[in-house]
Amino acid sequence: MAPSESSILSSFLLPPAPLQTIITLRQFTDLFPRALQSNPAIPRLYRELQHQRAIDTDDVKRNIAAECKRGERQAREVARARRRDEAADSAAAGLTRGEEMDVMMEEDLHGRTGATAGRRKKRTAEMVIEDMEQAERDIEEEIAEIEEETEAVLEDLKGIVGDLSDLRYGRFNKPAAGGEELGQETVATLRQLQATCQDIGNG
């Protein structure tokens, strides 16, 4: 079985072991001059390195997961584009709407190999069920992505509304700001709101 994108990225980007496995506190202390090895700052520095390493590792894991989701989304977009092209070919061939829907349904059930490949090889009930389960997972992932995007937009809108509310009632983060600076901040906030609304309209 070919390695997945996640396993490849993880093997290249994630550390193979935690810091204490690679270098112990004793070994770390020995790196310092002998006169300084009893300094209490050395264990603190070691713990800080452990903490920062764990934070960086978590960030990389999140980025890998996001990249894999982006790849899956691109694959689905390619599949949808292919189905649209095939639908256009069907229309050019003079198929009726019902016949076109039959072709698209067969394509969905037969996965990425296509309906033509499915006709060349007899499909079992297990294969059909597997394709249907994969289609269900794809739809669930798309719904989850839409929900995440919706939550992000909602949080942006809440922040913008909060900023505008502060502006209305005179609660500013910078009370000493002059009128010109305040005006610039107001324009920037309104432009952010406009951009967010445009993104929603284009989504």
CSV table of C-alpha atoms in Angstrom, one decimal:
chain,number,residue,atom,x,y,z
A,1,MET,CA,0.0,0.0,0.0
A,2,ALA,CA,1.4,3.4,-1.0
A,3,PRO,CA,2.2,5.8,1.9
A,4,SER,CA,-0.3,8.5,2.5
A,5,GLU,CA,0.4,12.2,2.2
A,6,SER,CA,0.0,12.5,6.0
A,7,SER,CA,2.6,9.7,6.7
A,8,ILE,CA,5.1,11.2,4.2
A,9,LEU,CA,4.8,14.7,5.7
A,10,SER,CA,5.0,13.4,9.2
A,11,SER,CA,8.1,11.3,8.6
A,12,PHE,CA,9.9,14.3,7.1
A,13,LEU,CA,8.6,17.2,9.2
A,14,LEU,CA,8.0,15.7,12.7
A,15,PRO,CA,10.8,14.9,15.1
A,16,PRO,CA,11.3,11.2,15.6
A,17,ALA,CA,11.3,11.4,19.4
A,18,PRO,CA,10.8,13.9,22.2
A,19,LEU,CA,13.7,16.0,23.4
A,20,GLN,CA,14.4,13.9,26.5
A,21,THR,CA,14.9,10.9,24.4
A,22,ILE,CA,17.4,12.6,22.1
A,23,ILE,CA,19.3,14.4,24.9
A,24,THR,CA,18.8,14.0,28.6
A,25,LEU,CA,19.0,16.8,31.1
A,26,ARG,CA,22.4,15.4,32.3
A,27,GLN,CA,23.8,15.4,28.7
A,28,PHE,CA,22.4,18.9,28.2
A,29,THR,CA,24.0,20.1,31.4
A,30,ASP,CA,27.4,18.6,30.3
A,31,LEU,CA,27.3,20.9,27.2
A,32,PHE,CA,28.0,23.9,29.5
A,33,PRO,CA,31.3,24.8,31.1
A,34,ARG,CA,31.9,22.9,34.3
A,35,ALA,CA,31.9,26.0,36.4
A,36,LEU,CA,28.3,26.7,35.2
A,37,GLN,CA,26.8,23.3,35.4
A,38,SER,CA,25.3,23.8,38.8
A,39,ASN,CA,23.5,26.9,37.7
A,40,PRO,CA,19.7,26.5,38.4
A,41,ALA,CA,18.9,28.2,35.1
A,42,ILE,CA,20.1,25.2,33.1
A,43,PRO,CA,17.2,22.9,34.1
A,44,ARG,CA,14.8,25.8,33.5
A,45,LEU,CA,16.3,26.3,30.0
A,46,TYR,CA,16.0,22.6,29.3
A,47,ARG,CA,12.3,22.6,30.3
A,48,GLU,CA,11.7,25.7,28.2
A,49,LEU,CA,13.3,23.9,25.2
A,50,GLN,CA,11.0,20.9,25.8
A,51,HIS,CA,8.0,23.2,26.0
A,52,GLN,CA,8.9,25.1,22.8
A,53,ARG,CA,9.7,21.8,21.0
A,54,ALA,CA,6.2,20.5,21.9
A,55,ILE,CA,4.5,23.7,20.7
A,56,ASP,CA,6.4,23.6,17.4
A,57,THR,CA,5.5,19.9,17.0
A,58,ASP,CA,1.8,20.6,17.6
A,59,ASP,CA,1.9,23.4,15.1
A,60,VAL,CA,3.5,21.1,12.4
A,61,LYS,CA,0.9,18.4,13.1
A,62,ARG,CA,-2.0,21.0,12.6
A,63,ASN,CA,-0.4,22.2,9.4
A,64,ILE,CA,0.0,18.6,8.1
A,65,ALA,CA,-3.7,17.9,8.9
A,66,ALA,CA,-4.7,21.2,7.2
A,67,GLU,CA,-2.6,20.4,4.1
A,68,CYS,CA,-4.0,16.9,3.8
A,69,LYS,CA,-7.6,18.3,4.0
A,70,ARG,CA,-6.7,20.8,1.4
A,71,GLY,CA,-5.4,18.0,-0.9
A,72,GLU,CA,-8.6,16.0,-0.4
A,73,ARG,CA,-10.7,19.1,-1.2
A,74,GLN,CA,-8.7,19.6,-4.4
A,75,ALA,CA,-9.2,16.0,-5.4
A,76,ARG,CA,-12.9,16.4,-4.9
A,77,GLU,CA,-12.9,19.6,-6.9
A,78,VAL,CA,-11.1,17.8,-9.7
A,79,ALA,CA,-13.6,15.0,-9.6
A,80,ARG,CA,-16.5,17.5,-9.7
A,81,ALA,CA,-14.9,19.3,-12.7
A,82,ARG,CA,-14.5,16.0,-14.5
A,83,ARG,CA,-18.1,15.2,-13.9
A,84,ARG,CA,-19.1,18.6,-15.2
A,85,ASP,CA,-17.0,18.0,-18.4
A,86,GLU,CA,-18.6,14.6,-18.9
A,87,ALA,CA,-22.0,16.1,-18.4
A,88,ALA,CA,-21.2,18.7,-21.0
A,89,ASP,CA,-20.1,15.9,-23.4
A,90,SER,CA,-23.3,14.1,-22.7
A,91,ALA,CA,-25.3,17.2,-23.6
A,92,ALA,CA,-23.3,17.5,-26.8
A,93,ALA,CA,-24.0,13.9,-27.5
A,94,GLY,CA,-27.8,14.6,-27.3
A,95,LEU,CA,-28.5,12.8,-24.1
A,96,THR,CA,-31.7,13.7,-22.3
A,97,ARG,CA,-31.6,15.0,-18.8
A,98,GLY,CA,-32.7,11.7,-17.4
A,99,GLU,CA,-30.0,9.8,-19.3
A,100,GLU,CA,-27.4,12.4,-18.2
A,101,MET,CA,-28.5,11.8,-14.5
A,102,ASP,CA,-28.1,8.1,-15.0
A,103,VAL,CA,-24.6,8.5,-16.3
A,104,MET,CA,-23.6,10.8,-13.4
A,105,MET,CA,-25.1,8.4,-10.9
A,106,GLU,CA,-23.2,5.5,-12.4
A,107,GLU,CA,-20.0,7.6,-12.3
A,108,ASP,CA,-20.5,8.4,-8.6
A,109,LEU,CA,-21.1,4.8,-7.7
A,110,HIS,CA,-18.1,3.6,-9.7
A,111,GLY,CA,-15.7,6.0,-8.0
A,112,ARG,CA,-12.8,7.7,-9.7
A,113,THR,CA,-12.1,4.9,-12.1
A,114,GLY,CA,-15.2,6.0,-14.0
A,115,ALA,CA,-18.4,4.3,-15.3
A,116,THR,CA,-16.6,3.0,-18.4
A,117,ALA,CA,-14.1,1.1,-16.3
A,118,GLY,CA,-16.9,-0.2,-14.1
A,119,ARG,CA,-18.6,-1.7,-17.1
A,120,ARG,CA,-15.4,-3.5,-18.1
A,121,LYS,CA,-15.1,-5.1,-14.7
A,122,LYS,CA,-18.0,-6.6,-12.9
A,123,ARG,CA,-18.6,-4.9,-9.6
A,124,THR,CA,-19.6,-6.6,-6.4
A,125,ALA,CA,-22.1,-5.4,-3.8
A,126,GLU,CA,-19.1,-4.8,-1.5
A,127,MET,CA,-17.5,-2.5,-4.0
A,128,VAL,CA,-20.7,-0.5,-4.5
A,129,ILE,CA,-21.1,-0.2,-0.7
A,130,GLU,CA,-17.5,1.0,-0.3
A,131,ASP,CA,-18.0,3.6,-3.0
A,132,MET,CA,-21.2,4.8,-1.4
A,133,GLU,CA,-19.5,5.0,2.0
A,134,GLN,CA,-16.7,7.0,0.5
A,135,ALA,CA,-19.2,9.4,-1.1
A,136,GLU,CA,-20.9,9.8,2.3
A,137,ARG,CA,-17.5,10.6,3.9
A,138,ASP,CA,-16.7,13.1,1.2
A,139,ILE,CA,-20.1,14.9,1.8
A,140,GLU,CA,-19.6,14.8,5.6
A,141,GLU,CA,-16.1,16.4,5.2
A,142,GLU,CA,-17.5,19.1,2.9
A,143,ILE,CA,-20.2,19.8,5.5
A,144,ALA,CA,-17.6,20.0,8.3
A,145,GLU,CA,-15.5,22.4,6.2
A,146,ILE,CA,-18.5,24.6,5.5
A,147,GLU,CA,-19.3,24.7,9.2
A,148,GLU,CA,-15.7,25.6,10.1
A,149,GLU,CA,-15.7,28.4,7.5
A,150,THR,CA,-19.1,29.6,8.8
A,151,GLU,CA,-17.8,29.7,12.4
A,152,ALA,CA,-14.7,31.6,11.3
A,153,VAL,CA,-16.8,34.2,9.4
A,154,LEU,CA,-19.1,34.5,12.3
A,155,GLU,CA,-16.2,35.2,14.7
A,156,ASP,CA,-14.9,37.8,12.3
A,157,LEU,CA,-18.3,39.5,12.2
A,158,LYS,CA,-18.6,39.4,16.0
A,159,GLY,CA,-15.2,41.1,16.3
A,160,ILE,CA,-16.1,43.7,13.8
A,161,VAL,CA,-19.5,44.4,15.4
A,162,GLY,CA,-17.7,44.7,18.8
A,163,ASP,CA,-15.2,47.2,17.4
A,164,LEU,CA,-18.1,49.2,15.9
A,165,SER,CA,-20.0,49.1,19.2
A,166,ASP,CA,-16.9,50.4,21.0
A,167,LEU,CA,-16.7,53.2,18.5
A,168,ARG,CA,-20.3,54.1,19.0
A,169,TYR,CA,-20.2,54.2,22.7
A,170,GLY,CA,-16.7,55.8,23.0
A,171,ARG,CA,-14.9,52.7,24.3
A,172,PHE,CA,-11.5,52.8,22.5
A,173,ASN,CA,-8.5,50.6,22.9
A,174,LYS,CA,-6.4,53.8,22.5
A,175,PRO,CA,-8.1,56.6,24.4
A,176,ALA,CA,-5.3,59.0,23.5
A,177,ALA,CA,-5.7,58.5,19.8
A,178,GLY,CA,-6.3,61.6,17.8
A,179,GLY,CA,-9.3,62.3,15.6
A,180,GLU,CA,-7.4,61.4,12.4
A,181,GLU,CA,-6.1,58.1,13.8
A,182,LEU,CA,-9.6,57.2,15.0
A,183,GLY,CA,-11.0,58.0,11.6
A,184,GLN,CA,-8.5,55.7,10.0
A,185,GLU,CA,-9.3,52.9,12.4
A,186,THR,CA,-13.0,53.3,11.7
A,187,VAL,CA,-12.5,53.2,7.9
A,188,ALA,CA,-10.3,50.1,8.3
A,189,THR,CA,-12.9,48.4,10.4
A,190,LEU,CA,-15.7,49.2,7.9
A,191,ARG,CA,-13.6,47.9,5.0
A,192,GLN,CA,-13.0,44.7,6.9
A,193,LEU,CA,-16.7,44.3,7.4
A,194,GLN,CA,-17.3,45.0,3.7
A,195,ALA,CA,-14.7,42.4,2.7
A,196,THR,CA,-16.2,39.8,5.0
A,197,CYS,CA,-19.7,40.4,3.6
A,198,GLN,CA,-18.4,40.2,0.0
A,199,ASP,CA,-16.7,36.9,0.9
A,200,ILE,CA,-20.0,35.6,2.2
A,201,GLY,CA,-21.8,36.7,-1.0
A,202,ASN,CA,-19.2,35.1,-3.2
A,203,GLY,CA,-19.1,31.8,-1.2
